[in-house]
Short mmCIF file of C-alpha atoms and ligand atoms in Angstrom, two decimals:
data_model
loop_
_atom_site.label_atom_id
_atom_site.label_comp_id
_atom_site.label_asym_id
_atom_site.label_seq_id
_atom_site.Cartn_x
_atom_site.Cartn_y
_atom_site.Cartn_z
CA UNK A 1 0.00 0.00 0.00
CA UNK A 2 1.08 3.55 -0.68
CA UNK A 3 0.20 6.80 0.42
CA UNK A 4 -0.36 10.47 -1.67
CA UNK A 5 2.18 12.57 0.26
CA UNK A 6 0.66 16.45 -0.69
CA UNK A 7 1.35 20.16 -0.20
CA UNK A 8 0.88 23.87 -1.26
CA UNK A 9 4.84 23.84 -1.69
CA UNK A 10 5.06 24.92 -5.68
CA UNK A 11 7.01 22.71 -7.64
CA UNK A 12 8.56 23.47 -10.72
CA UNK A 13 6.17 22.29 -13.68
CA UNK A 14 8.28 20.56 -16.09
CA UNK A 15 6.89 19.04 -19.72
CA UNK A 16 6.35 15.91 -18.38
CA UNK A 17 2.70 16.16 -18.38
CA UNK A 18 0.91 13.14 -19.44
CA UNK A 19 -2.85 13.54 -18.75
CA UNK A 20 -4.04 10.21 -20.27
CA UNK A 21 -6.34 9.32 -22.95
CA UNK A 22 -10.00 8.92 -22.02
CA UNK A 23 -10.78 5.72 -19.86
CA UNK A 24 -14.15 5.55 -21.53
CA UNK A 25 -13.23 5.79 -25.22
CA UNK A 26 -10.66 3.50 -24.61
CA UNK A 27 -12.40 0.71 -23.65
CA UNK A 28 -15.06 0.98 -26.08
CA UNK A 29 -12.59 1.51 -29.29
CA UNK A 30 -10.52 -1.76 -28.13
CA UNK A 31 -13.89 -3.31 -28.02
CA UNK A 32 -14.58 -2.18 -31.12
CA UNK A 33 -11.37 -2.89 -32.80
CA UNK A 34 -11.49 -6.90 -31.50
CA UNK A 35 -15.02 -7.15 -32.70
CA UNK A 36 -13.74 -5.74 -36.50
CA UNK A 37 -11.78 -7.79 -39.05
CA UNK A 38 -8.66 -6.54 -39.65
CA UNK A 39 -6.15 -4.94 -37.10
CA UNK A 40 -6.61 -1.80 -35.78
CA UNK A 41 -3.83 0.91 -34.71
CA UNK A 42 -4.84 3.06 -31.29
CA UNK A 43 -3.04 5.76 -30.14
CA UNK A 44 -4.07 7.27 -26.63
CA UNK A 45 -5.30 4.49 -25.33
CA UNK A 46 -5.72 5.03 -21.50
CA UNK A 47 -3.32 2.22 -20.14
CA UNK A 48 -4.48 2.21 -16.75
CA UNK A 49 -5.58 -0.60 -14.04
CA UNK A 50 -9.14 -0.45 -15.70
CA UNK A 51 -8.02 -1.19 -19.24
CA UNK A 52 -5.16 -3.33 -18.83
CA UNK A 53 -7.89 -5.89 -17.64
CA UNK A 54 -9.74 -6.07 -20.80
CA UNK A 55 -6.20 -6.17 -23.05
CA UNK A 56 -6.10 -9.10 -21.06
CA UNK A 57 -9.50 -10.44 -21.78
CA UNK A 58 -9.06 -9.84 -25.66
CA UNK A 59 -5.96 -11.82 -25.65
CA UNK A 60 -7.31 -14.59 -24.02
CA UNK A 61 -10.44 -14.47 -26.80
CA UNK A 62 -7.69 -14.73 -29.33
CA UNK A 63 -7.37 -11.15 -29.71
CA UNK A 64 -3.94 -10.19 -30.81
CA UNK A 65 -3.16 -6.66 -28.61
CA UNK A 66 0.72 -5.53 -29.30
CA UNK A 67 1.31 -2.44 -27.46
CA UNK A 68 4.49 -0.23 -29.22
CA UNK A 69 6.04 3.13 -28.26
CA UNK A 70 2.37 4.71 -27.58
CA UNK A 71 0.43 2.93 -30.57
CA UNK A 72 -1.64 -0.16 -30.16
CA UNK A 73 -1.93 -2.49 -32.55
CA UNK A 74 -5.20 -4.91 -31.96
CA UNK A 75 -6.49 -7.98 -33.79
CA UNK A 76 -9.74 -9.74 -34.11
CA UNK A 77 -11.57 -12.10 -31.56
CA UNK A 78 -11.97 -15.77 -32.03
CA UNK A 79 -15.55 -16.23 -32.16
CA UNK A 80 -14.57 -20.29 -32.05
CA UNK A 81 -13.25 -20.93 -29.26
CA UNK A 82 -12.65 -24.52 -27.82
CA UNK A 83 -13.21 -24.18 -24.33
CA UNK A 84 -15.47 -20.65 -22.80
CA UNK A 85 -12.47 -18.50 -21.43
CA UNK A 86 -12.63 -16.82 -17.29
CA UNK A 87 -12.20 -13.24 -17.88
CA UNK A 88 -11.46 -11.54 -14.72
CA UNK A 89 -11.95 -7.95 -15.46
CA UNK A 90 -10.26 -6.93 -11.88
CA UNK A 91 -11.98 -3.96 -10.71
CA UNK A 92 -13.81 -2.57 -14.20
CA UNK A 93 -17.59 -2.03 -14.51
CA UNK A 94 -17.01 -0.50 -17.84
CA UNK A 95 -15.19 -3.12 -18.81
CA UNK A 96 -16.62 -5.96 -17.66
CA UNK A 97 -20.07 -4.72 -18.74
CA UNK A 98 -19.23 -3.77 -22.05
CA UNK A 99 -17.28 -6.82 -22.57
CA UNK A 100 -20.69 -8.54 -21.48
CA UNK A 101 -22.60 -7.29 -24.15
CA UNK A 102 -20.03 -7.36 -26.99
CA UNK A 103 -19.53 -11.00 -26.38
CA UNK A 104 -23.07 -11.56 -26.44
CA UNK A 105 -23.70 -10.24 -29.43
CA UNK A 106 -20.86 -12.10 -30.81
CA UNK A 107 -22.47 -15.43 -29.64
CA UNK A 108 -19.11 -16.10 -27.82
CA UNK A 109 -18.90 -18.27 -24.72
CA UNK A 110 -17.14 -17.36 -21.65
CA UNK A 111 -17.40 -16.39 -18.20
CA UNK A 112 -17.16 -12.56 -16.75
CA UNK A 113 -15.74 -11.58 -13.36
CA UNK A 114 -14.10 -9.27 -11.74
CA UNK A 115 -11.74 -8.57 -8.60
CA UNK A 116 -13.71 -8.13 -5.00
CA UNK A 117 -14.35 -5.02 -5.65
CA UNK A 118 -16.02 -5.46 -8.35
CA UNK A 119 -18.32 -8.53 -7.73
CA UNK A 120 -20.45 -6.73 -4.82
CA UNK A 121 -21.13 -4.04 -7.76
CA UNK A 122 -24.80 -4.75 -9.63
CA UNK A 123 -24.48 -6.34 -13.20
CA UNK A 124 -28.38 -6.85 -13.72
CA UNK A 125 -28.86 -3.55 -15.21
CA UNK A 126 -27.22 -4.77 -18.41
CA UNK A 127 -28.18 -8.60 -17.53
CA UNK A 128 -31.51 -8.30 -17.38
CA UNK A 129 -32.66 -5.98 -20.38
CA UNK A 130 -29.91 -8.47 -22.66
CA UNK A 131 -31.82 -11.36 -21.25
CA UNK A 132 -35.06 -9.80 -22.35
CA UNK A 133 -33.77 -10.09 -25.88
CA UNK A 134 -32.77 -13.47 -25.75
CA UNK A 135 -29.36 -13.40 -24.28
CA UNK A 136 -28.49 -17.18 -22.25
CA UNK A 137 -26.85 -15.57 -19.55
CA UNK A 138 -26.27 -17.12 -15.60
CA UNK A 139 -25.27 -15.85 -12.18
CA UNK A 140 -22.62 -18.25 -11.25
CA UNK A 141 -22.70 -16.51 -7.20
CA UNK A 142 -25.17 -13.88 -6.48
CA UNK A 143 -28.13 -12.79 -8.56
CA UNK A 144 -27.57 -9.33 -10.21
CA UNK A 145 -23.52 -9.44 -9.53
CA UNK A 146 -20.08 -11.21 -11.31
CA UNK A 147 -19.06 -13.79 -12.36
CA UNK A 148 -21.97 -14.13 -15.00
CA UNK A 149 -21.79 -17.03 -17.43
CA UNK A 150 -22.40 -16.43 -21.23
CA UNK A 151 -23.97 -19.22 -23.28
CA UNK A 152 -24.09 -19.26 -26.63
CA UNK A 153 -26.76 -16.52 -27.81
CA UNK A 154 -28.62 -15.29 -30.36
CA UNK A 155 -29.90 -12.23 -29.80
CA UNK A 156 -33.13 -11.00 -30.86
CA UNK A 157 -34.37 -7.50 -32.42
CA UNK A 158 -36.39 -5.84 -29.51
CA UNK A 159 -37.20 -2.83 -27.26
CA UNK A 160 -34.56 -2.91 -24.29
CA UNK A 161 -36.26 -0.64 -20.75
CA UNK A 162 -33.40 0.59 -18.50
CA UNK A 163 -33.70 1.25 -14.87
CA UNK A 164 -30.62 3.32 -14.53
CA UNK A 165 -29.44 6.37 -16.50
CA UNK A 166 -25.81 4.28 -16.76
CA UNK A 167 -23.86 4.69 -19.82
CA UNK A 168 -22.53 1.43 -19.65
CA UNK A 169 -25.78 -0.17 -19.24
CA UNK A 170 -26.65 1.58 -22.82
CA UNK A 171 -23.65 0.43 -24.15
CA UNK A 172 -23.77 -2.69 -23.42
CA UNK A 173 -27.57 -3.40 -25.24
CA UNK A 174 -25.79 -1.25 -28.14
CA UNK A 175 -22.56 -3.22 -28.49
CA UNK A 176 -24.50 -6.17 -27.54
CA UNK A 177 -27.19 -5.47 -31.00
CA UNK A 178 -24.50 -4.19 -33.26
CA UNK A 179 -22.52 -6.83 -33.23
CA UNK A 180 -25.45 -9.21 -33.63
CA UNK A 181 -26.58 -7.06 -36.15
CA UNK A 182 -30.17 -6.65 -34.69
CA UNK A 183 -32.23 -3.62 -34.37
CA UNK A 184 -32.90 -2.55 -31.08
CA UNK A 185 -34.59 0.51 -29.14
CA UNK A 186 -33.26 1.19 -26.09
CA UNK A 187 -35.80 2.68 -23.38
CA UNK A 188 -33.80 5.33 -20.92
CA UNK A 189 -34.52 9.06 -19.74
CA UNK A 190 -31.59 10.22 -18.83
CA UNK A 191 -28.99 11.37 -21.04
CA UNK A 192 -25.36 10.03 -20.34
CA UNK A 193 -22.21 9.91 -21.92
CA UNK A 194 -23.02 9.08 -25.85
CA UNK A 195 -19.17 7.73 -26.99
CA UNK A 196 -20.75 4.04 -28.02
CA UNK A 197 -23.31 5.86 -30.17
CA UNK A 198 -20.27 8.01 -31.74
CA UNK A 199 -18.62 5.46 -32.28
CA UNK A 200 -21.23 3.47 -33.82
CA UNK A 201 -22.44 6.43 -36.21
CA UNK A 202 -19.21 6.73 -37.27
CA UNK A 203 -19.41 2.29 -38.39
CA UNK A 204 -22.05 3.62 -40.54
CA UNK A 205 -24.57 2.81 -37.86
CA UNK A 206 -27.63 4.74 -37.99
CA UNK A 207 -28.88 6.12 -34.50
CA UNK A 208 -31.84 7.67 -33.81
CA UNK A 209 -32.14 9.66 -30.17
CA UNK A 210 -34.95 10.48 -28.89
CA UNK A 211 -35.94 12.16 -25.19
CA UNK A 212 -37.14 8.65 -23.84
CA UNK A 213 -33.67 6.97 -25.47
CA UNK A 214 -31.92 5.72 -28.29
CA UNK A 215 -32.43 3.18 -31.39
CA UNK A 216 -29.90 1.48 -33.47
CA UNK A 217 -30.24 0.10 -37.00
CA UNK A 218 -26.58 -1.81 -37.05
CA UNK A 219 -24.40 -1.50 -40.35
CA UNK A 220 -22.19 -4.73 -41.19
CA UNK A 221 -19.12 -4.35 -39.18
CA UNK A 222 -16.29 -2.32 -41.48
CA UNK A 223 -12.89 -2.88 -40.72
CA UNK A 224 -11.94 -0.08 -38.07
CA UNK A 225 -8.13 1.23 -39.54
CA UNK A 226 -7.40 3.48 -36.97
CA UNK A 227 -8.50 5.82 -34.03
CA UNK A 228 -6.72 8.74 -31.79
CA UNK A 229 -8.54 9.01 -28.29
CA UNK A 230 -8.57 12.50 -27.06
CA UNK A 231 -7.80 13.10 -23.38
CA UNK A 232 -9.85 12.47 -20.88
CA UNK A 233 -12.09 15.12 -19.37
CA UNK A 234 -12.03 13.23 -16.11
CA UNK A 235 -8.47 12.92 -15.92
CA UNK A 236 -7.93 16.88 -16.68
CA UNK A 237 -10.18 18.19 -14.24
CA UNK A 238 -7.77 17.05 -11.07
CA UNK A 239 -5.01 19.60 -12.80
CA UNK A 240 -7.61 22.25 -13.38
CA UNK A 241 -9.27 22.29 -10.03
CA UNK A 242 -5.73 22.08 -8.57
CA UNK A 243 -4.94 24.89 -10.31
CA UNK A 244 -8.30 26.72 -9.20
CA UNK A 245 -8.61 25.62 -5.32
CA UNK A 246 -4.55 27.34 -5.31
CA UNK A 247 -6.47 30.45 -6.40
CA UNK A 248 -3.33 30.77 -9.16
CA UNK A 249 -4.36 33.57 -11.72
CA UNK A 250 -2.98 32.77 -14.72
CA UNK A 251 -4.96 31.21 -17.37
CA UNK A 252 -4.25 27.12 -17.38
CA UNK A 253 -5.01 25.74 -20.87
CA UNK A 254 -5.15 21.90 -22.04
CA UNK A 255 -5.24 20.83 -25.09
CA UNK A 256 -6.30 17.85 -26.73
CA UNK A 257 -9.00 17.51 -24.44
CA UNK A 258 -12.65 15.11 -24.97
CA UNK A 259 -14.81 17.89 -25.00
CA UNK A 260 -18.24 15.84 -25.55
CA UNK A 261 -21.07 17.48 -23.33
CA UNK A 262 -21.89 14.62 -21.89
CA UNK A 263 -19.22 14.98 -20.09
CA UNK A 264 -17.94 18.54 -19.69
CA UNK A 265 -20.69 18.87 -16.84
CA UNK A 266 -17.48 19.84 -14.20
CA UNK A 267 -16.13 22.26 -16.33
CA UNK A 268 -20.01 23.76 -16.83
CA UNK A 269 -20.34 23.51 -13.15
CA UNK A 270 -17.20 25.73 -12.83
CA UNK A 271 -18.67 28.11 -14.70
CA UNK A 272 -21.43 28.48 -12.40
CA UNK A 273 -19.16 29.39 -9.86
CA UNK A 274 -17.74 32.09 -11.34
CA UNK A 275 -15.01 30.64 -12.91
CA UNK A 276 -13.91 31.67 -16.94
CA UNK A 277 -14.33 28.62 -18.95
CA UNK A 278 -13.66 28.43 -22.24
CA UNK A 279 -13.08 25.85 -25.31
CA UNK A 280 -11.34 26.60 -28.12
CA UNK A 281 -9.86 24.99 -31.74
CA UNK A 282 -12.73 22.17 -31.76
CA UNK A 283 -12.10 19.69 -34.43
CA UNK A 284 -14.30 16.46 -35.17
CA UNK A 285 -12.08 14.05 -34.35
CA UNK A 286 -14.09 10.33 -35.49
CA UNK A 287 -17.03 12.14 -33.95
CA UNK A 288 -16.22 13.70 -30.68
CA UNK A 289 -15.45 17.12 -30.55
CA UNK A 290 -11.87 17.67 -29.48
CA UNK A 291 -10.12 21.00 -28.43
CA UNK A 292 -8.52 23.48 -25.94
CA UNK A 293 -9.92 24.01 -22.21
CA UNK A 294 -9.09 27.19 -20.77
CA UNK A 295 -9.93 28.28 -17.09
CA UNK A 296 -9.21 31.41 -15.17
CA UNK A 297 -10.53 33.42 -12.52
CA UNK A 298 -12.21 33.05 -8.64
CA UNK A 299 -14.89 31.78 -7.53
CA UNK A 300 -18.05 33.71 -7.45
CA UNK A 301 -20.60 32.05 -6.37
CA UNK A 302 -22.91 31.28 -3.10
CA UNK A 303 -23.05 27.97 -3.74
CA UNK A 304 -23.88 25.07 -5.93
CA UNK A 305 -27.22 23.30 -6.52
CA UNK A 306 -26.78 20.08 -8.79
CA UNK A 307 -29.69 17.80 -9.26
CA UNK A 308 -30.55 17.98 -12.64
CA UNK A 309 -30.29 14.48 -14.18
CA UNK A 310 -28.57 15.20 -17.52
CA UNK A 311 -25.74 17.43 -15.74
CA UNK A 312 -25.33 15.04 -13.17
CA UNK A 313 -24.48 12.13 -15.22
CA UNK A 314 -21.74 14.87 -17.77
CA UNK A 315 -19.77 15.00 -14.39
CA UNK A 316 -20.74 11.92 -12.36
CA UNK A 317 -17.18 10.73 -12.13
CA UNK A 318 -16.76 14.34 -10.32
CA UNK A 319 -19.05 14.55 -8.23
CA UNK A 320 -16.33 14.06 -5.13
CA UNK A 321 -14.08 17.33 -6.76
CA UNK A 322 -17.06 19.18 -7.37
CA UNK A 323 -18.01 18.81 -3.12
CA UNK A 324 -14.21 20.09 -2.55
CA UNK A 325 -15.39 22.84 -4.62
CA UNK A 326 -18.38 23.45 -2.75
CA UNK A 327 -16.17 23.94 0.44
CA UNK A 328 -14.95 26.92 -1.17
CA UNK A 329 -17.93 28.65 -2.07
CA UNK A 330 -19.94 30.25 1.64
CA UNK A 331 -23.29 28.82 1.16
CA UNK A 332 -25.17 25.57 0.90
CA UNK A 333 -24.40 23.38 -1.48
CA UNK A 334 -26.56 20.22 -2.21
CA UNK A 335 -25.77 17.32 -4.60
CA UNK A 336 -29.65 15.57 -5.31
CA UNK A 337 -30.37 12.82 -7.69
CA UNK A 338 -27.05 10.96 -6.87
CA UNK A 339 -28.08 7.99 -6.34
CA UNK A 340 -25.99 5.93 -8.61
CA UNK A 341 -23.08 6.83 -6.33
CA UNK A 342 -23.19 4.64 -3.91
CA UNK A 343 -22.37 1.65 -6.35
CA UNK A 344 -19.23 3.06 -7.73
CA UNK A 345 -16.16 1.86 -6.81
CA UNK A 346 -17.15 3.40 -3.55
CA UNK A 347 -20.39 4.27 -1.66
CA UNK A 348 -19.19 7.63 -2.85
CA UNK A 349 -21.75 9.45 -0.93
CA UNK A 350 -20.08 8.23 1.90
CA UNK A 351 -16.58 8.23 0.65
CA UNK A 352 -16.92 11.60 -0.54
CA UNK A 353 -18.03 12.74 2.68
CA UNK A 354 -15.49 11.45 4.93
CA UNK A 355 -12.75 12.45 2.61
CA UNK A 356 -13.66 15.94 3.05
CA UNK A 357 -15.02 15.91 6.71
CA UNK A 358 -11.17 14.45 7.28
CA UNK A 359 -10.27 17.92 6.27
CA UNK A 360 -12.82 19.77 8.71
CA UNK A 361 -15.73 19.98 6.25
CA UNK A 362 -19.10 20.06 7.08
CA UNK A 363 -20.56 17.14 5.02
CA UNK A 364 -24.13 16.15 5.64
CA UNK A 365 -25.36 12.94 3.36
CA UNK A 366 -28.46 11.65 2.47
CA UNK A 367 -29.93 8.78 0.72
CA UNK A 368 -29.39 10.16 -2.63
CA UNK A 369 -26.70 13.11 -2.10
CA UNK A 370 -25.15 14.87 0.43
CA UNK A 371 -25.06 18.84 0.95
CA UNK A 372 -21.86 20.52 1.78
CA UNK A 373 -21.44 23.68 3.97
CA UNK A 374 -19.33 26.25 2.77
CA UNK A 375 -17.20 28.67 4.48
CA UNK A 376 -15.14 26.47 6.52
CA UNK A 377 -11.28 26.26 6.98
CA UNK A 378 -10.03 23.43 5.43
CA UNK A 379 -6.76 21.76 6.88
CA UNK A 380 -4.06 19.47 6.19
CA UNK A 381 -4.78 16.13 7.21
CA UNK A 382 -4.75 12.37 6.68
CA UNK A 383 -7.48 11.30 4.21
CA UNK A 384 -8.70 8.15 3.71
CA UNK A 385 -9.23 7.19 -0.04
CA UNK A 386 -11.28 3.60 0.72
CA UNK A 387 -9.05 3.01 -2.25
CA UNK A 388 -11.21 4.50 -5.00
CA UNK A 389 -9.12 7.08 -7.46
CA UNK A 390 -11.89 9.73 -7.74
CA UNK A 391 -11.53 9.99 -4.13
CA UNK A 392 -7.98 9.83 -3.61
CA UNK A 393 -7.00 11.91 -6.41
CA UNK A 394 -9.70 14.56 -5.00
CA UNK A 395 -8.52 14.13 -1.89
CA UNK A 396 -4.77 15.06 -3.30
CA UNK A 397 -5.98 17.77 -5.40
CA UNK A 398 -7.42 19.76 -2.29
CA UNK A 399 -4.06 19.11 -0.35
CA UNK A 400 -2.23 20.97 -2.80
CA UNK A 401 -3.65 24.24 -1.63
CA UNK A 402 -3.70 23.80 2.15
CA UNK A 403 -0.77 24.54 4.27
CA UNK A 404 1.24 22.07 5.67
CA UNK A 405 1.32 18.02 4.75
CA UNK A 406 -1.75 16.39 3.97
CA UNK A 407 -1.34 12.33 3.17
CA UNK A 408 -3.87 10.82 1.27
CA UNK A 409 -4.25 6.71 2.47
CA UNK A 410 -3.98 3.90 -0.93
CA UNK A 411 -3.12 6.05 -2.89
CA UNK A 412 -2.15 3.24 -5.68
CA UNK A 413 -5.51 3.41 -6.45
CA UNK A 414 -5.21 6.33 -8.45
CA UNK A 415 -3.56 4.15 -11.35
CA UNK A 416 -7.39 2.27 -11.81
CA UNK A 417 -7.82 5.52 -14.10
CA UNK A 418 -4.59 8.19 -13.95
CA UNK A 419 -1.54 6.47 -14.71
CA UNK A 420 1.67 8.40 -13.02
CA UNK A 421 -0.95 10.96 -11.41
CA UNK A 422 1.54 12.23 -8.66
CA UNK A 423 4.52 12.91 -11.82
CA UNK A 424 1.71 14.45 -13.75
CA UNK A 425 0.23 16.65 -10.93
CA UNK A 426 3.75 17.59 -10.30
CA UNK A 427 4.47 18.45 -14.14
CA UNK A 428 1.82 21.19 -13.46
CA UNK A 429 3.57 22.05 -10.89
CA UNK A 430 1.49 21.11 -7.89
CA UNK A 431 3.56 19.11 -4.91
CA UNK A 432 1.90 15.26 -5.23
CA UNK A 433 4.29 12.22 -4.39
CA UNK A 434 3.53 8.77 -4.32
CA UNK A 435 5.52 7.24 -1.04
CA UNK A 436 5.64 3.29 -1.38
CA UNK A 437 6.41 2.87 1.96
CA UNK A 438 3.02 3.87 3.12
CA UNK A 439 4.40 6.47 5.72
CA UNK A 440 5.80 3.99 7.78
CA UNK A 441 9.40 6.36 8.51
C1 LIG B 501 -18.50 4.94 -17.71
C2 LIG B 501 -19.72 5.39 -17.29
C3 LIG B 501 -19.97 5.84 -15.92
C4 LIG B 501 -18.68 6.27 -15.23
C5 LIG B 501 -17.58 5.25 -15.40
C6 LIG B 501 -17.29 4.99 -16.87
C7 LIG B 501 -18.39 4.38 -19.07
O1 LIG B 501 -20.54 4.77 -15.18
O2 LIG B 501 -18.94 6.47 -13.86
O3 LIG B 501 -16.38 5.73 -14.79
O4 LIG B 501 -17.26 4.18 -19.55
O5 LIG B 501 -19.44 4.19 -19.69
P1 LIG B 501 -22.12 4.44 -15.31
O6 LIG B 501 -22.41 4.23 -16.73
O7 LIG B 501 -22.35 3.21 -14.51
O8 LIG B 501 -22.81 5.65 -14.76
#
């Protein structure tokens, strides 16, 4: 175990800043590429701890995955098979969910499970609604959760009804009908990230959206040549609100950044606090915008008020950063509608809560949110991460703009999605070190 050792103590930036390439495309492009004939070359592929699972996965489907001086260079899945493979998919919802559906789709046999962090976490949202189109699929422990057997399917053209406004739910069904090459309608009100239905357009898919969802009228798979993935918006905004909770008042730009709405809801949320955000040089890059973020300025703002479904979901993977924000603003902030949360790879109502009440915050929760009260002095302190990145790297974020040493607890967690996150926060010159020896001198 290792701990985040943090402080306000400027470092000098240096142009070793590697923000990494966005968790979600990543997984859904390597999906994509295995499922396509032909290889594929990826660059910016995210290689953290929740892709390097499903590399794994592909190879043992008979996936070819050759990774070379920052390009990837992926083959095609064996839909045959002898024996149904056990594809651990360590601690990755997205991965092991997607992965679900793609394989079902494919009519490929195997089993899906994931680390103990990840079996506890439910896998009947995209179970159930694949079952309801025919999918042969099996809790081999507890219903709704990993490991989930896959029999050999054939999936059906249908309407699929989600409970949940997950993304990877709707991927799933999507990946799941495309590469069956079935029509299906997928039933969900709540708008969340959209990169599979990108993605999918972009196959020569045709997707219709609508408020109460999405259909898809597959294409044949094309080959899939080659794809760039864009950094990741959730990766960026530890940097940026770094930057902003120092109060530093210089402009911080980032280029190269996923600037999809459906998940710029942080940066949007900033805004509402005052702060000057701006993108800049979008390009259409295989069909998500890509471009510059600026910020710059203070915060001016009472407080924050975020409930709204769609807004939730464009920043649900920041939900803990946006609380540490809402400890700088001097009202009443309250997080509604958050739900979901708790089934993350924390309860992160509760995570987020103690995270910041270990730095003297006033953090009530609730069963679907939490409200945070503002104008209190923060301190330096020992934070407990309950090894989940988005709390840890929050956590670590918020320490580089208090006085003194704050120490952030597992913080080798933060590699699930942020690969080198302490060199990188340093790079923008913000004091983060990883300390192996968990403290212990
Ligand atoms: C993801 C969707 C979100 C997000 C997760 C990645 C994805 O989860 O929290 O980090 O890649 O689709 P849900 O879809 O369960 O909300």
């Amino acid at each position: 175990m290792s701990i985040l050792i943090c402080s306000s103590e400027p470092v000098p930036t240096s142009v070793a800043k590697a923000l990494p390439g966005d968790k979600s495309i990543s997984h859904r492009v390597l999906l994509i590429a295995a499922a396509t004939d032909g290889e594929s070359r990826l660059r910016g592929i995210n290689l953290c701890g929740a892709v390097f699972p499903l590399i794994e996965a592909l190879r043992q489907l008979g996936a070819t995955v050759d990774i070379d001086d920052g390009e990837m260079r992926v083959g095609t899945i064996d839909r045959n098979l002898r024996t149904a493979p056990v594809l651990n998919l360590g601690p990755s919802s997205a991965a092991a969910r997607l992965l679900l559906g793609l394989l079902v789709g494919l009519g490929v046999e195997a089993v899906i499970d994931g680390d103990e962090t990840l079996r506890p976490r439910p896998v009947d949202w995209v179970v159930e609604p694949l079952r309801g189109l025919g999918a042969e699929l099996e809790y081999l422990r507890a219903e709704g959760q990993l490991p989930v057997r896959i029999g050999r399917s054939r999936l059906r053209e249908g309407i699929a009804h989600l409970t949940v406004g997950s993304a990877q739910a709707r991927s799933a069904v999507l990946l799941a009908a495309w590469a069956a090459g079935v029509a299906v309608d997928v039933r969900q009100a709540i708008h969340s990230r959209d990169h599979t239905q990108r993605l999918l357009c972009s196959l020569g898919c045709r997707l219709d959206v609508r408020s109460n969802g999405v259909s898809l009228t597959p294409a044949a798979p094309p080959s899939f040549p080659f794809y760039e993935v864009p950094l990741d918006p959730s990766a960026v905004a530890y940097p940026v609100a770094a930057h902003l909770f120092r109060g530093m008042v210089e402009p911080l730009r980032i280029d190269g950044v996923c600037l999809n709405p459906t998940r710029t809801g942080f940066f949007e949320t900033l805004r509402d606090c005052g702060i000057a955000v701006s993108y800049s040089g979008i390009v259409d890059r295989f069909g998500e915008p890509v471009g510059s973020l600026t910020v710059e300025g203070d915060w001016d703002a009472d407080s924050l008020e975020v409930d709204n479904p769609d807004r939730f979901h464009a920043m649900i993977d920041e939900i803990p950063l946006a609380a540490a924000v809402a400890t700088r603003l001097p009202g009443l902030s309250r997080f509604g509608g958050a739900e979901e949360l708790i089934f993350k790879e924390s309860n992160r109502i509760e995570s987020t809560a103690a995270m910041l009440r270990a730095f003297g915050a006033e953090v009530a929760t609730a069963a679907d949110g939490f409200t945070v009260r503002g104008g209190v002095e923060l301190t330096a302190s020992r934070a407990p991460s309950f090894g989940d990145h988005r709390i840890a790297m929050t956590a670590a974020a918020l320490g580089t703009s208090l006085a003194g040493r704050t120490v952030v607890e597992q913080g080798e967690c933060t590699e699930t999605s942020f690969p080198h996150f302490a060199e990188t926060m340093r790079g923008y010159g913000f004091d983060v070190r990883a300390d192996v020896s968990g403290g212990a001198a």
